Coordinates of C-alpha atoms and ligand atoms in Angstrom, one line a residue:
X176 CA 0.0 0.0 0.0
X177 CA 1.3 3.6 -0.8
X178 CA 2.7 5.4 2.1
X179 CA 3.5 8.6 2.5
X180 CA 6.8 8.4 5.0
X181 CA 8.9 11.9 3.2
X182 CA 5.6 13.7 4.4
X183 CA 5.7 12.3 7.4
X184 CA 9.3 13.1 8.0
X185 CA 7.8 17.0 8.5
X186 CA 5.2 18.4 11.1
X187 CA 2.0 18.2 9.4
X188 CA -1.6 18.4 11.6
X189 CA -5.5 18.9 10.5
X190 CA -8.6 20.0 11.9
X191 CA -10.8 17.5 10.2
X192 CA -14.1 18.7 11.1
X193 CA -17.9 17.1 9.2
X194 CA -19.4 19.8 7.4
X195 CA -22.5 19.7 9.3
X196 CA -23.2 23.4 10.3
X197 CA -21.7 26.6 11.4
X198 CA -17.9 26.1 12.4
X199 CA -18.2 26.2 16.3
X200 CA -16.1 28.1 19.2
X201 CA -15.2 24.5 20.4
X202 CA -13.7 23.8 16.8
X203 CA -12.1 26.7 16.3
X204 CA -9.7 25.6 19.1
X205 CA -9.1 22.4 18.2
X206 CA -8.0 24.1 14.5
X207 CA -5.8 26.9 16.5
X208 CA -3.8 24.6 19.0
X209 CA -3.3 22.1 15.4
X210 CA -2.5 25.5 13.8
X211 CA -0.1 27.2 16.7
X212 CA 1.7 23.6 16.6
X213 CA 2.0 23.5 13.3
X214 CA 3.4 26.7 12.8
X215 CA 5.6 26.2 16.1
X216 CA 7.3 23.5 14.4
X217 CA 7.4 24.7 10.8
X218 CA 4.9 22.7 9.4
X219 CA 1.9 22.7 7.6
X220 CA -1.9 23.0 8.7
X221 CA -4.1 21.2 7.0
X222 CA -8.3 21.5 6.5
X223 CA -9.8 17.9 5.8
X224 CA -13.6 17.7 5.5
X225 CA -15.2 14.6 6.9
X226 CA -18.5 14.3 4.8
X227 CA -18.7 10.5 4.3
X228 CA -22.2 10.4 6.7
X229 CA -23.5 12.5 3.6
X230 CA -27.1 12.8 5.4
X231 CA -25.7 14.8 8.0
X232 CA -24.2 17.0 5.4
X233 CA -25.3 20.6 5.0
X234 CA -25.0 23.2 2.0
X235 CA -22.6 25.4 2.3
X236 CA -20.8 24.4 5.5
X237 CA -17.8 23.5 4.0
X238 CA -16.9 26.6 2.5
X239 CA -18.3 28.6 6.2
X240 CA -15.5 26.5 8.2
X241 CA -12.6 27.5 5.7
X242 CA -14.0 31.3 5.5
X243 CA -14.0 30.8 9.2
X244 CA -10.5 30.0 9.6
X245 CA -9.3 32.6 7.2
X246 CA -11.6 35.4 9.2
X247 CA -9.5 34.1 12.6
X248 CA -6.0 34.5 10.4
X249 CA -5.3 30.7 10.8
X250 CA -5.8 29.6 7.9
X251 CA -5.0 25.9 6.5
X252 CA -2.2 25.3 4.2
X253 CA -3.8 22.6 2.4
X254 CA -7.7 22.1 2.3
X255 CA -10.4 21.8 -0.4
X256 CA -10.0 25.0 -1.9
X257 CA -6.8 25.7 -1.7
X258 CA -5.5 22.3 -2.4
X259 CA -2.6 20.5 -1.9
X260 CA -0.2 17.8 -2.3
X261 CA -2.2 15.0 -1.1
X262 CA -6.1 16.4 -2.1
X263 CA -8.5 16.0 -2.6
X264 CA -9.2 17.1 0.9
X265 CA -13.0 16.3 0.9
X266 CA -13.6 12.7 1.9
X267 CA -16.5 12.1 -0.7
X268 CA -14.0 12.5 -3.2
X269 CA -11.4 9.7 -2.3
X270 CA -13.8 6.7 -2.0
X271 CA -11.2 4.8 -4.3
X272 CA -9.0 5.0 -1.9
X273 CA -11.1 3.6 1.0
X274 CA -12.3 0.7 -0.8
X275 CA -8.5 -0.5 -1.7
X276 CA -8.0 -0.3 2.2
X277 CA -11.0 -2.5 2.9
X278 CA -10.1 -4.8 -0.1
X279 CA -6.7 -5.5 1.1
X280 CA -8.1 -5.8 4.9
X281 CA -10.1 -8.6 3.6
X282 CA -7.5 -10.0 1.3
X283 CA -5.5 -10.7 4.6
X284 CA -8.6 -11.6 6.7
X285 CA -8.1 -8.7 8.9
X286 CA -12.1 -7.9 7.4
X287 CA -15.2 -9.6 6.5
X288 CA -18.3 -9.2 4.1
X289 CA -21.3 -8.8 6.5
X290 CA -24.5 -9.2 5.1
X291 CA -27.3 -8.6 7.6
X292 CA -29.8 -6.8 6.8
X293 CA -31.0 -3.5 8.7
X294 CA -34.0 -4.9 9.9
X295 CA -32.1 -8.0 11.5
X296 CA -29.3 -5.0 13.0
X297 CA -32.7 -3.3 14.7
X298 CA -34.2 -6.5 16.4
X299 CA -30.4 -7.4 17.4
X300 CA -30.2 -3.7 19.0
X301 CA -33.7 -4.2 20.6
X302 CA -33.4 -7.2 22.1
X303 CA -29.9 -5.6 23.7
X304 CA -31.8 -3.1 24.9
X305 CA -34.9 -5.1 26.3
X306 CA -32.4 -6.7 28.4
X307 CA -31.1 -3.7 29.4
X308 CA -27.3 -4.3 27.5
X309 CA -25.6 -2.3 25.3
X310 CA -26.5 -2.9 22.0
X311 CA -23.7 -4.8 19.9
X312 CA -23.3 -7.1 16.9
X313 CA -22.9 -10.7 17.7
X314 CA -20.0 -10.9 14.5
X315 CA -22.2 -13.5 12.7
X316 CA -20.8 -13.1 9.3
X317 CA -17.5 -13.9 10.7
X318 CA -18.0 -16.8 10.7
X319 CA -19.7 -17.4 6.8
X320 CA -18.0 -19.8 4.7
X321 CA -16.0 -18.9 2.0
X322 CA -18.7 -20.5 -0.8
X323 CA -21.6 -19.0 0.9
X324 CA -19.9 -15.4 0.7
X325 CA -19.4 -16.3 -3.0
X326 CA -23.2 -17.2 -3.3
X327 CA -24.1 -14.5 -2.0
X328 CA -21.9 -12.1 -4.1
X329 CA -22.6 -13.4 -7.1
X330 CA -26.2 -12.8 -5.9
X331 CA -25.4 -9.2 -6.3
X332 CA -26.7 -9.2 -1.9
X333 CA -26.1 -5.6 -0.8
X334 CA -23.2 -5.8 2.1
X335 CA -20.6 -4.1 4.3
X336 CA -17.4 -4.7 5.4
X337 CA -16.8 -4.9 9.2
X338 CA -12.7 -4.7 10.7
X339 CA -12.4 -8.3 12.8
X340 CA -11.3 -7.3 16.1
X341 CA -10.1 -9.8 18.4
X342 CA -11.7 -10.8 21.5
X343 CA -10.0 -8.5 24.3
X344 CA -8.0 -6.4 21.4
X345 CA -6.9 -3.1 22.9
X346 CA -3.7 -1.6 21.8
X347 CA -2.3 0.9 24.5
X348 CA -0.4 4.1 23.3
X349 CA 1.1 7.3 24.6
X350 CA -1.3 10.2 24.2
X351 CA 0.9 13.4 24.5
X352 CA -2.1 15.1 26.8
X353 CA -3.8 11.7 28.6
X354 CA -0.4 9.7 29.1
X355 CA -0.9 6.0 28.8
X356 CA -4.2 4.9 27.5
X357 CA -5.9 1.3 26.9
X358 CA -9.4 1.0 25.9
X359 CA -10.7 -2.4 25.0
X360 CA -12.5 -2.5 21.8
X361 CA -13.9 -5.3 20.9
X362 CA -16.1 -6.1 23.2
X363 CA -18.2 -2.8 23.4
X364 CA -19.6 -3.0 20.1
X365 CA -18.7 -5.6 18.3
X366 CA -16.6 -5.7 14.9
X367 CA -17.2 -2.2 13.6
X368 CA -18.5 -1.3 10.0
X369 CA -15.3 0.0 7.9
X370 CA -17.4 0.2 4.8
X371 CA -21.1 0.6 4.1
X372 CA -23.0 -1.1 1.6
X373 CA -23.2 2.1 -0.4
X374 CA -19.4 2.4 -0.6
X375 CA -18.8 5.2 1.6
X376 CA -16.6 4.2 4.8
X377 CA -16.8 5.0 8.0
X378 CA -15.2 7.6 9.9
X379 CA -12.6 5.4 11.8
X380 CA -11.4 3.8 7.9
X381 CA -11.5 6.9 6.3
X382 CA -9.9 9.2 9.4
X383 CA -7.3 6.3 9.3
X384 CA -6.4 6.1 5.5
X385 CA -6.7 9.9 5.6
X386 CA -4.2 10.4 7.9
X387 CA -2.0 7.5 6.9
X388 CA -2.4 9.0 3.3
X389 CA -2.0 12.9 4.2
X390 CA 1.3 12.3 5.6
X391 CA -0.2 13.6 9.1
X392 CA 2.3 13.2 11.8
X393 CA 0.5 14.5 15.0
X394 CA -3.3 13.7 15.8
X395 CA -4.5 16.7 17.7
X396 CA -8.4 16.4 18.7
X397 CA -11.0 16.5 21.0
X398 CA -11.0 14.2 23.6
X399 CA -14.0 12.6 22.7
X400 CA -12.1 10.6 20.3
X401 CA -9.6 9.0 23.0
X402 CA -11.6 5.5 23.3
X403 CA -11.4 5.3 19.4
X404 CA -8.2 5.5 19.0
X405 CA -7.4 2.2 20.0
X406 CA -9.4 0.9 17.0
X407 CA -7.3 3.5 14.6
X408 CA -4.3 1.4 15.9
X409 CA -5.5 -1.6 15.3
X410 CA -6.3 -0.1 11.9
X411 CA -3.1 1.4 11.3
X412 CA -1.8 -2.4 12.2
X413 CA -3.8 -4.6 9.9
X414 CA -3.2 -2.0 7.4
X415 CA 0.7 -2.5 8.0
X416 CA 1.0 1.4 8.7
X417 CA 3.0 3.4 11.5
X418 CA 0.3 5.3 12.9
X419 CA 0.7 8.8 13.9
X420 CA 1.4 10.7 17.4
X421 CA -1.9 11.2 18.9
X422 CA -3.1 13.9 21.3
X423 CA -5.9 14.4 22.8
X424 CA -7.3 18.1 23.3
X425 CA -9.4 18.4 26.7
X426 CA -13.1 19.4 26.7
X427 CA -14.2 23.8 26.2
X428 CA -16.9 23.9 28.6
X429 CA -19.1 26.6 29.9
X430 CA -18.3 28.6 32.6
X431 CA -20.3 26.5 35.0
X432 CA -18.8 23.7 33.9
X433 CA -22.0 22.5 31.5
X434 CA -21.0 21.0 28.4
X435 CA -20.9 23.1 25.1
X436 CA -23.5 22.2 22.6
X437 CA -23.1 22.4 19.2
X438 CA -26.7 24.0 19.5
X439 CA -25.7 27.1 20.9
X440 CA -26.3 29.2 18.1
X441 CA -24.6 32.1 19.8
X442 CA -21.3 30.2 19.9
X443 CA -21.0 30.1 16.2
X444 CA -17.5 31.9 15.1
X445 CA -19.8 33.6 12.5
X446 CA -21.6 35.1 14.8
X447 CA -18.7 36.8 16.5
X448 CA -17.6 37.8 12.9
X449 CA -20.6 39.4 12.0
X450 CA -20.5 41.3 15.2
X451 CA -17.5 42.8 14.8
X452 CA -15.7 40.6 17.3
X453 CA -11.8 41.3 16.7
X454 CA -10.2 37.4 15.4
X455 CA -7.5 37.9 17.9
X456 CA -9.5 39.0 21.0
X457 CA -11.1 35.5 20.4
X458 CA -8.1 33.2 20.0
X459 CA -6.6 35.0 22.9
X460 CA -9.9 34.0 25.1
X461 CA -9.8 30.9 23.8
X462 CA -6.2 29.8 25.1
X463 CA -6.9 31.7 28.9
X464 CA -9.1 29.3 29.4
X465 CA -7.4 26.5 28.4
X466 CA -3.6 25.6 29.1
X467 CA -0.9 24.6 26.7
X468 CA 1.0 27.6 28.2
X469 CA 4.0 28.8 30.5
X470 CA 1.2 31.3 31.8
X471 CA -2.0 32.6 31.0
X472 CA -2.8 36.5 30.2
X473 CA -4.6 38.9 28.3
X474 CA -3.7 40.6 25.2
X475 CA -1.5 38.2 23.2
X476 CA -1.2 37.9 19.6
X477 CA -1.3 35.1 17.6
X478 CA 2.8 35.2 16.5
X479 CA 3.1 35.6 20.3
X480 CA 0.6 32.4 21.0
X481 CA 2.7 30.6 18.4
X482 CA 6.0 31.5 20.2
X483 CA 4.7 30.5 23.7
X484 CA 2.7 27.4 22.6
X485 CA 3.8 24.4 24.5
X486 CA 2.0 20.9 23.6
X487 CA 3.4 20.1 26.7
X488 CA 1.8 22.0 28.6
X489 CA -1.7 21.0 27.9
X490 CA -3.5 19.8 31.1
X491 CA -6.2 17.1 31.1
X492 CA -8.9 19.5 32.7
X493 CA -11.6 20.8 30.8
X494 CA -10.9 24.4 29.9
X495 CA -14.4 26.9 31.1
X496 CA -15.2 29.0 28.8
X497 CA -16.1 32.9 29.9
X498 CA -17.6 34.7 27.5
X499 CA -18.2 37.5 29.5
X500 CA -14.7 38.7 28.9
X501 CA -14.8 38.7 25.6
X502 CA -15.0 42.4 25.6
X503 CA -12.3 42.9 27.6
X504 CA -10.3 40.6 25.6
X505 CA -11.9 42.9 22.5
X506 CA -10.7 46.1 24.2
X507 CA -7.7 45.4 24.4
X508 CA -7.0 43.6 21.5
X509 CA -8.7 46.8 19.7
X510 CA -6.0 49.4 21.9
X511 CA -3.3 47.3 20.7
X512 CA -4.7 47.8 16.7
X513 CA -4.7 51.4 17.6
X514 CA -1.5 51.7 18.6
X515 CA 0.2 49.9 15.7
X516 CA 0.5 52.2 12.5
X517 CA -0.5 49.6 10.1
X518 CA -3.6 48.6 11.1
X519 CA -4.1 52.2 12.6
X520 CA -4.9 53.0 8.6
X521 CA -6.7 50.2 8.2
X522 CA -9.3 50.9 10.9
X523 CA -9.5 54.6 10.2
X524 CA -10.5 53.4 6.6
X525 CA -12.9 50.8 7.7
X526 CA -14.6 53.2 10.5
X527 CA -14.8 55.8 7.2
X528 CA -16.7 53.4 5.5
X529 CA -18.9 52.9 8.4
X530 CA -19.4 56.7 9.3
X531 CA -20.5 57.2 5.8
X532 CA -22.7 53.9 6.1
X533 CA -24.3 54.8 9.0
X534 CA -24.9 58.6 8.5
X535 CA -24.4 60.0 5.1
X536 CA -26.1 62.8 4.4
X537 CA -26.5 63.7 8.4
X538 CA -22.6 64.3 8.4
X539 CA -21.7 67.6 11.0
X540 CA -19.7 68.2 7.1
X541 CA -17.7 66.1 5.6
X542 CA -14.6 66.9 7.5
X543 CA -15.1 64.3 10.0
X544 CA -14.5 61.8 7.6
X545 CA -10.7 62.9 7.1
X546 CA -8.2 60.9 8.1
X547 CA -6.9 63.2 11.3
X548 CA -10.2 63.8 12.7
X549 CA -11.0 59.7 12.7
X550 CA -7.6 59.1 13.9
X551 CA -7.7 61.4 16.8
X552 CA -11.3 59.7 17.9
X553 CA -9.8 56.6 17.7
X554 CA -7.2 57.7 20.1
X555 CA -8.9 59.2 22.5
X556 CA -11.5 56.6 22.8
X557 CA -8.3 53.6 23.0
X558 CA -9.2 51.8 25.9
X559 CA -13.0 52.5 26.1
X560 CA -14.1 51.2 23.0
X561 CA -14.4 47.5 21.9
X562 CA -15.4 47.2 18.3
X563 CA -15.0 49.6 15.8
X564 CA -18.9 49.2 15.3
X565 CA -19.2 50.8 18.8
X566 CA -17.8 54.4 17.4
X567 CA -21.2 54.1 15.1
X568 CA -23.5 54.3 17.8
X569 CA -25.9 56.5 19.2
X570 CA -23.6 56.9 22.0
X571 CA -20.9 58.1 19.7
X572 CA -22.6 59.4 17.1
X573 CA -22.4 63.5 18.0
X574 CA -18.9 62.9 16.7
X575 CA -19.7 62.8 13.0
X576 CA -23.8 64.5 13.3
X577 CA -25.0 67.5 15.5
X578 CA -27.5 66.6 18.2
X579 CA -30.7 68.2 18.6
X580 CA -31.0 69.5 22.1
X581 CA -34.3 70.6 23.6
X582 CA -33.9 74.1 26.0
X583 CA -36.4 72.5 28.1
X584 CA -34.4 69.1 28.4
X585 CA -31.1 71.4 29.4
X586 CA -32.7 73.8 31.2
X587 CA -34.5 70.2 33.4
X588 CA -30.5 69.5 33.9
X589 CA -29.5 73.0 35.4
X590 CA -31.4 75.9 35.9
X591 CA -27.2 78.0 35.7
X592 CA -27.2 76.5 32.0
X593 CA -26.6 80.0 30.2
X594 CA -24.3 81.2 32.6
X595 CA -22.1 77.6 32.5
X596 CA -22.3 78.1 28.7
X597 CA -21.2 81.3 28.3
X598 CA -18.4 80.5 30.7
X599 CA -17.4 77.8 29.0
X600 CA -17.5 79.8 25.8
X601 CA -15.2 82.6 26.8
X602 CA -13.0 79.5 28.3
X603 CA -12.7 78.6 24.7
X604 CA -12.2 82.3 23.3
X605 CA -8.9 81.9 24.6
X606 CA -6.6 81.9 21.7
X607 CA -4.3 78.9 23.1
X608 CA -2.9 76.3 21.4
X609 CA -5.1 73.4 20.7
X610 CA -7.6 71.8 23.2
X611 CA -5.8 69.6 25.2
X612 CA -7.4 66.9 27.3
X613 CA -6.0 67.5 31.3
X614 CA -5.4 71.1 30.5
X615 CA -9.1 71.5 29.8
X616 CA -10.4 68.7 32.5
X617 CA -8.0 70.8 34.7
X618 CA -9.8 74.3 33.5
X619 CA -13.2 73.4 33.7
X620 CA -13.3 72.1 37.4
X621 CA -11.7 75.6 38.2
X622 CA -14.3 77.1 36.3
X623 CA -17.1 75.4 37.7
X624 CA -15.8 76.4 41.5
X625 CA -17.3 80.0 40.1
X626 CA -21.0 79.1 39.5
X627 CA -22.3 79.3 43.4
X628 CA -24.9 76.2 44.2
X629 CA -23.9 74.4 41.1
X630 CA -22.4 70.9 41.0
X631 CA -19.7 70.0 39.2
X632 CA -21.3 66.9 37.9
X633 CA -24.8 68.4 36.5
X634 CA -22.5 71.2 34.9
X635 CA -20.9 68.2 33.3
X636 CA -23.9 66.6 32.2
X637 CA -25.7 69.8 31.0
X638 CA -22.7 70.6 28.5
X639 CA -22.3 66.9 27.5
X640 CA -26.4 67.3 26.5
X641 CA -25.4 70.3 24.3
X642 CA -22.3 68.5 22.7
X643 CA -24.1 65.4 22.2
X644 CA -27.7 64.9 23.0
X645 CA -27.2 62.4 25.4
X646 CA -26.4 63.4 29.3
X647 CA -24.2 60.4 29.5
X648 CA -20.6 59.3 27.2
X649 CA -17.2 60.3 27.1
X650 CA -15.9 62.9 29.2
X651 CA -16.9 66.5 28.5
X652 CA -13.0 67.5 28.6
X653 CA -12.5 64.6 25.8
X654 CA -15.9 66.0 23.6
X655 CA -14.6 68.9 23.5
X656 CA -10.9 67.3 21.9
X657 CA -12.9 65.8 19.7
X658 CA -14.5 68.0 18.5
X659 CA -12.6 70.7 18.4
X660 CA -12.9 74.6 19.6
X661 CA -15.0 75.9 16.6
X662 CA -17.5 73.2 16.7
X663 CA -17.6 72.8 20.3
X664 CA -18.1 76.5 20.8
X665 CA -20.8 76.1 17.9
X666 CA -23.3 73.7 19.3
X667 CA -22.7 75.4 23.3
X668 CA -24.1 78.5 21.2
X669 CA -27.1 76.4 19.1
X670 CA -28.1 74.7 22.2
X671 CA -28.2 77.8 24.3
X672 CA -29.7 79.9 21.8
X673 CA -32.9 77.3 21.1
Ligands
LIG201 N1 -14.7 14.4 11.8 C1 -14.3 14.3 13.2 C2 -15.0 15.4 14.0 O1 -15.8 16.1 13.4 C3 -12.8 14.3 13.3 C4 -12.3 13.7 14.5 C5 -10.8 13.6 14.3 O2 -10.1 14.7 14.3 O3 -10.2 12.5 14.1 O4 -14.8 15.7 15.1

């Protein structure tokens, strides 16, 4: 049988996820700790789709998990649309090669036609279950003769082809996360199915001769596949194959410790996309709560994941997932975009777009689309901000349209509004350099301590009303950087004025 040993000589991993729906949070980190190893150890990354149970298959779900993966910057090396060395990378599309597995497994005996029917697998499973056992095939075809087979062939009879496992068969191996593992096999179940009657295999033949065949070196997944991976080695072994490392990743569970369904719409990655969730913020939440590190903190990148990735390090408890830091993770993910000049540009072009999206023709003028202005708002706001989508709303909006102000609403927040306003107004008259944010916090807390019976805070609120329609934001000191003198100075005056 063709190997594939010069591949295997290199690093080479997949995510090999069923195209049965939305790529899921609990995916995406089995694809980025295959992905951090992989590009740890200079190898390659690889995107295999397992649709050979074609009625769970779903439109469209094949190409969302590689968009997916390219949207969180990991993407694979080799995979369905990009190809590769050793495609196709779709399992429907290599059925040739799983029935030469299964023919030479029963050439050497290793497999068996089976030709029960479904509705004598059914009564088998009921009976199992009316005496409260776990259902599993008695291995009657085992024992057919070779003639009878024949008949039976040459009858056309529909059939599949179970893997003989021998009574007691378990095959013990290293896993790089669990240690030593043994799980016996062949009692549990019975011989398993390697090829269905209409020719597509299983998962274990088809994960098995896909691996074998892929050159993959390291097996890094979910830990729900530990008990099968016994039956891959005793795959690997009748197939005459050196199996891979394996290592199994420990279970993403909710922060209560609940499992994570594959129902939770809301844990989708494309949901995070589509809300504006930054990639990074969420492959930096999705190690903290998981190991596989020296230590665990906010606000790494992924080059930095890569650098401090440890396989090593991965502990066997399940990692708890807290969503309810993802904004913190978002905030500071977003500072750190801020702060670096490339991508600077490319957020002050993207929040452009969105300015002009979102208000158009209301624009204060269209000098708050320049380049400065948005640049300076995204300073000032580093920090407070978590998605760009957040400088589009109402709470941000007086920064690119004029509010409308009621005198009634200001004149409900303090009966001293024209005096604060003209105050504030000859504040700015000054001819200084420009607004600057403690000078002016400094400034107008002294100038406050001149209105009698006022409070500092109200006076705050009222000229945050006039500046922005809305009593509560940013501070009034930071508005009014924004902004700038001429316009600040113009809507104190439009708001006093109504
Ligand atoms: N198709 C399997 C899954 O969706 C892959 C398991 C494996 O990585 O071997 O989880």
């Amino acid at each position: 049988m063709g190997g594939s040993a010069a591949l295997r000589e290199a690093v080479r991993v997949r995510f090999a996820p069923s195209p049965t729906g939305f790529l899921h949070l609990g995916g995406l980190r089995t694809a980025l700790y295959n992905y951090l190893f992989a590009r740890k150890h200079n190898g390659r990354f690889i995107l295999r789709l397992e649709d050979t149970d074609q009625s769970r298959v779903v439109d469209g779900a094949a190409q969302g998990i590689e968009d997916m993966l390219e949207w969180a910057g990991i993407p694979p090396d080799e995979s369905p649309c990009r190809g590769g060395p050793v495609g196709p990378y779709l399992q429907s599309q290599r059925l040739g090669l799983y029935r030469e597995a299964s023919d030479f497994l029963l050439e050497k005996g290793a497999a068996y036609r089976c030709f029960c029917t479904p509705q004598r697998l059914e009564l088998l499973k009921k009976e199992a279950l009316r005496n409260r056992q776990t259902p599993r095939y008695d291995n009657r075809c085992r024992h057919l003769s070779p003639s009878h087979v024949a008949e039976k062939l040459s009858q056309g009879t529909e059939h599949a082809v179970r893997f003989r496992l021998e009574q007691g068969a378990e095959e013990p191996f290293l896993d790089l996360v669990y240690g030593w593992s043994r799980h016996e096999v062949s009692s549990v179940e019975g011989d398993p199915v390697v090829l269905k009657s209409d020719g597509f295999p299983t998962y274990h033949l088809a994960n098995v001769v896909d691996d074998h065949r892929m050159g993959i070196s390291h097996v890094l997944r979910g830990t729900e596949w530990l008990t099968s991976t016994s039956k891959h080695l005793l795959l690997y072994r009748a197939l005459g194959w050196q199996p891979p490392r394996f290592g199994h990743l420990p279970l993403l569970l909710n922060r209560d410790g609940s499992k994570l369904s594959k129902r939770q719409g809301d844990l989708f990655v494309e949901g995070f996309a589509q809300e504006g969730c930054l990639p990074e913020a969420l492959l930096d939440l999705l190690t903290n709560c998981g190991s596989g590190f020296v230590e665990n903190r906010m606000g790494r990148t992924l080059p930095e994941l890569i650098e401090e990735f440890d396989l090593g390090r991965i502990e066997r408890h399940s990692a708890l997932l807290d969503l309810e830091k993802l904004p913190e993770f978002n905030r500071t993910h977003f500072s750190r975009r801020i702060r670096d000049e490339v991508l600077r540009r490319e957020l002050v072009s993207e929040l452009q777009t969105a300015i002009e999206e979102t208000f158009g023709q209301q624009l204060v003028d269209r000098g708050v689309l320049e380049a400065p202005y948005v640049e300076q708002v995204l300073f000032l706001r580093r920090g407070h901000v978590s998605q760009l989508k957040d400088l589009v709303s109402p709470k941000y909006a007086f920064l690119w349209i004029r509010p409308s102000v009621s005198h009634e609403e200001l004149h409900s927040v303090s009966s001293e509004a024209e005096k604060i306003g003209t105050l504030v107004l000859g504040l700015l008259d000054q001819p200084v350099a420009p607004l600057n944010l403690e000078e002016l916090s400094r400034d107008l807390r002294l100038l406050m301590k001149q209105i009698k019976g006022t409070q500092y805070s109200s006076a705050m609120k009222l000229l945050r009303l006039a500046l922005s329609g809305r009593q509560e934001g940013p501070s009034v000191a930071e508005m009014m950087v924004s902004l700038g003198r001429r316009e600040t100075c113009a809507r104190i005056q439009r708001a006093l004025c109504r």
